[in-house]
Amino acid sequence: MNNFMVLAKDFVANESVVIDLKSTGLKSTLNSLIFQNQKGQYAQFLWQSGSIENKGYFKEMMNDLGVKVAHYDGFLTVTNGGGMQYLEAEIKV
């Protein structure tokens, strides 16, 4: 299993960012998405495949960070929770 860093950013409360998975070539081999902040807290989302190839969503498994993730056609929208924090995110394939 390989890990790919897809995000390293300081967020303000409720800030969102879009990540383009299409350009990385990762959109069809997703397994999980892991976020971690500088305090060691984390969030984990597992990829759930849909009935159509390359379609699906990230299901929240653990979330100490208040992060929200939406997936649409190879793009992720990540929304930070209610406070300022630095987040790093990895995709496992």
Backbone as CSV, one residue per row, in Angstrom:
resi,resn,N_x,N_y,N_z,CA_x,CA_y,CA_z,C_x,C_y,C_z
1,MET,0.847,-1.173,0.000,0.000,0.000,0.000,0.895,1.239,0.000
2,ASN,0.589,2.206,-0.859,1.347,3.448,-0.960,0.564,4.596,-0.348
3,ASN,1.313,5.578,0.174,0.711,6.786,0.732,1.139,7.980,-0.100
4,PHE,0.198,8.893,-0.362,0.483,10.099,-1.116,-0.043,11.309,-0.355
5,MET,0.852,12.249,-0.041,0.460,13.488,0.630,-0.325,14.331,-0.369
6,VAL,-1.549,14.715,-0.002,-2.387,15.510,-0.899,-2.719,16.890,-0.335
7,LEU,-2.345,17.127,0.946,-2.677,18.406,1.565,-1.764,18.675,2.749
8,ALA,-1.263,19.900,2.854,-0.551,20.403,4.030,-0.861,21.890,4.074
9,LYS,-1.705,22.306,5.035,-2.230,23.677,5.005,-2.680,24.138,6.384
10,ASP,-2.467,25.423,6.656,-3.063,26.088,7.818,-4.480,26.491,7.439
11,PHE,-5.446,26.077,8.238,-6.851,26.404,7.992,-7.362,27.368,9.048
12,VAL,-8.241,28.250,8.652,-9.029,29.033,9.604,-10.349,28.293,9.791
13,ALA,-11.142,28.732,10.729,-12.420,28.072,11.016,-13.292,28.010,9.771
14,ASN,-13.822,26.833,9.492,-14.776,26.587,8.413,-14.249,26.867,7.007
15,GLU,-12.937,26.930,6.836,-12.340,27.142,5.518,-12.397,25.850,4.704
16,SER,-12.572,25.989,3.389,-12.609,24.836,2.492,-11.507,24.934,1.447
17,VAL,-11.107,23.774,0.941,-10.140,23.703,-0.141,-10.532,22.536,-1.043
18,VAL,-10.274,22.665,-2.344,-10.577,21.610,-3.309,-9.264,20.963,-3.734
19,ILE,-9.256,19.616,-3.748,-8.095,18.842,-4.162,-8.469,18.077,-5.426
20,ASP,-7.654,18.223,-6.461,-7.891,17.573,-7.747,-7.190,16.215,-7.771
21,LEU,-7.938,15.142,-7.585,-7.363,13.799,-7.633,-7.199,13.303,-9.064
22,LYS,-7.941,13.875,-10.000,-7.846,13.449,-11.396,-6.435,13.636,-11.931
23,SER,-5.822,14.785,-11.654,-4.506,15.085,-12.210,-3.404,14.234,-11.594
24,THR,-3.647,13.644,-10.423,-2.640,12.796,-9.778,-2.722,11.352,-10.248
25,GLY,-3.808,10.978,-10.891,-3.990,9.604,-11.332,-4.441,8.680,-10.218
26,LEU,-4.848,9.216,-9.060,-5.228,8.396,-7.915,-6.710,8.076,-7.849
27,LYS,-7.525,8.686,-8.653,-8.967,8.617,-8.435,-9.568,7.219,-8.519
28,SER,-8.911,6.277,-9.193,-9.510,4.949,-9.314,-8.882,3.920,-8.374
29,THR,-7.896,4.319,-7.580,-7.201,3.361,-6.712,-7.252,3.786,-5.251
30,LEU,-8.284,4.462,-4.852,-8.376,5.003,-3.502,-8.669,3.913,-2.479
31,ASN,-8.146,4.095,-1.268,-8.398,3.171,-0.171,-8.876,3.936,1.053
32,SER,-8.074,4.901,1.516,-8.476,5.702,2.671,-7.828,7.073,2.614
33,LEU,-8.365,7.964,3.415,-7.892,9.333,3.521,-7.677,9.610,5.003
34,ILE,-6.461,10.022,5.365,-6.102,10.263,6.764,-5.675,11.717,6.930
35,PHE,-6.275,12.411,7.903,-5.890,13.770,8.267,-5.239,13.734,9.640
36,GLN,-4.252,14.618,9.846,-3.647,14.749,11.169,-3.284,16.212,11.396
37,ASN,-3.458,16.672,12.650,-3.038,18.026,12.992,-1.747,17.960,13.814
38,GLN,-1.230,19.117,14.228,0.034,19.167,14.957,-0.076,18.643,16.382
39,LYS,-1.272,18.492,16.899,-1.470,17.967,18.252,-1.594,16.443,18.269
40,GLY,-1.497,15.819,17.091,-1.595,14.371,17.013,-3.010,13.844,16.856
41,GLN,-3.990,14.713,16.807,-5.363,14.282,16.566,-5.504,13.926,15.085
42,TYR,-6.463,13.045,14.789,-6.604,12.655,13.391,-8.046,12.361,13.024
43,ALA,-8.220,12.201,11.728,-9.504,11.792,11.153,-9.207,10.771,10.063
44,GLN,-10.065,9.762,9.957,-9.889,8.732,8.942,-11.191,8.533,8.189
45,PHE,-11.075,8.496,6.865,-12.208,8.264,5.980,-11.843,7.101,5.057
46,LEU,-12.728,6.108,4.929,-12.491,4.963,4.056,-13.272,5.121,2.757
47,TRP,-12.638,4.758,1.647,-13.275,4.858,0.342,-14.330,3.772,0.185
48,GLN,-15.504,4.164,-0.222,-16.611,3.252,-0.484,-16.946,3.360,-1.970
49,SER,-16.703,2.296,-2.723,-16.943,2.316,-4.170,-18.426,2.286,-4.470
50,GLY,-18.782,3.022,-5.495,-20.149,2.987,-5.980,-20.298,1.911,-7.031
51,SER,-21.476,1.797,-7.607,-21.732,0.770,-8.614,-21.140,1.145,-9.973
52,ILE,-20.809,2.410,-10.162,-20.198,2.880,-11.404,-18.710,3.050,-11.152
53,GLU,-17.883,2.612,-12.108,-16.439,2.694,-11.954,-16.003,4.130,-11.651
54,ASN,-15.079,4.280,-10.720,-14.515,5.573,-10.297,-15.515,6.454,-9.549
55,LYS,-16.653,5.929,-9.158,-17.625,6.703,-8.392,-17.680,6.133,-6.982
56,GLY,-17.881,6.980,-6.020,-17.978,6.538,-4.641,-17.868,7.723,-3.710
57,TYR,-17.586,7.425,-2.436,-17.480,8.495,-1.447,-16.554,8.045,-0.325
58,PHE,-16.107,8.997,0.481,-15.296,8.692,1.651,-16.205,8.632,2.869
59,LYS,-16.239,7.478,3.521,-17.060,7.271,4.709,-16.233,7.601,5.956
60,GLU,-16.765,8.448,6.801,-16.081,8.843,8.034,-16.003,7.666,8.999
61,MET,-14.796,7.356,9.466,-14.593,6.273,10.428,-14.226,6.824,11.802
62,MET,-13.392,7.836,11.824,-12.919,8.462,13.061,-12.653,9.919,12.722
63,ASN,-13.088,10.842,13.587,-12.899,12.249,13.247,-12.794,13.091,14.512
64,ASP,-11.571,13.262,15.015,-11.315,14.145,16.151,-11.144,15.596,15.718
65,LEU,-11.123,15.843,14.416,-10.776,17.160,13.888,-11.962,17.990,13.430
66,GLY,-13.118,17.392,13.261,-14.275,18.112,12.742,-14.183,18.390,11.251
67,VAL,-13.356,17.632,10.543,-13.160,17.810,9.110,-14.317,17.162,8.358
68,LYS,-14.748,17.813,7.276,-15.770,17.244,6.394,-15.149,17.037,5.019
69,VAL,-15.529,15.930,4.374,-14.977,15.598,3.062,-16.123,15.288,2.110
70,ALA,-16.093,15.919,0.940,-17.056,15.610,-0.121,-16.267,15.240,-1.370
71,HIS,-16.703,14.204,-2.076,-16.033,13.742,-3.289,-16.995,13.853,-4.456
72,TYR,-16.501,14.412,-5.558,-17.312,14.468,-6.765,-16.400,14.372,-7.983
73,ASP,-16.545,13.311,-8.748,-15.884,13.127,-10.033,-14.371,13.422,-9.986
74,GLY,-13.690,12.852,-9.000,-12.239,13.004,-8.937,-11.763,14.230,-8.196
75,PHE,-12.667,14.993,-7.605,-12.298,16.168,-6.824,-12.766,15.987,-5.385
76,LEU,-11.931,16.371,-4.431,-12.298,16.368,-3.018,-12.476,17.793,-2.549
77,THR,-13.519,18.037,-1.790,-13.658,19.302,-1.088,-13.490,18.991,0.391
78,VAL,-12.483,19.599,1.001,-12.181,19.408,2.413,-12.573,20.681,3.137
79,THR,-13.402,20.552,4.171,-13.821,21.694,4.975,-13.351,21.485,6.404
80,ASN,-12.618,22.454,6.913,-12.116,22.415,8.282,-13.267,22.606,9.262
81,GLY,-13.070,22.133,10.474,-14.062,22.320,11.536,-14.092,23.761,12.033
82,GLY,-14.506,23.954,13.265,-14.765,25.277,13.798,-13.578,26.066,14.314
83,GLY,-12.352,25.527,14.324,-11.211,26.260,14.855,-10.054,26.294,13.886
84,MET,-9.066,27.148,14.206,-7.852,27.213,13.386,-7.004,25.971,13.657
85,GLN,-6.445,25.381,12.590,-5.533,24.262,12.763,-4.756,24.005,11.471
86,TYR,-3.577,23.431,11.644,-2.756,22.994,10.526,-3.101,21.535,10.263
87,LEU,-3.416,21.205,9.018,-3.781,19.835,8.665,-2.884,19.300,7.560
88,GLU,-2.536,18.027,7.718,-1.885,17.280,6.652,-2.805,16.118,6.310
89,ALA,-2.883,15.792,5.016,-3.741,14.694,4.575,-2.976,13.783,3.629
90,GLU,-3.180,12.478,3.831,-2.595,11.450,2.983,-3.695,10.574,2.405
91,ILE,-3.511,10.209,1.161,-4.367,9.205,0.531,-3.591,7.903,0.538
92,LYS,-4.233,6.832,0.977,-3.633,5.499,0.885,-4.285,4.781,-0.278
93,VAL,-3.439,4.207,-1.129,-3.947,3.481,-2.299,-3.483,2.046,-2.264
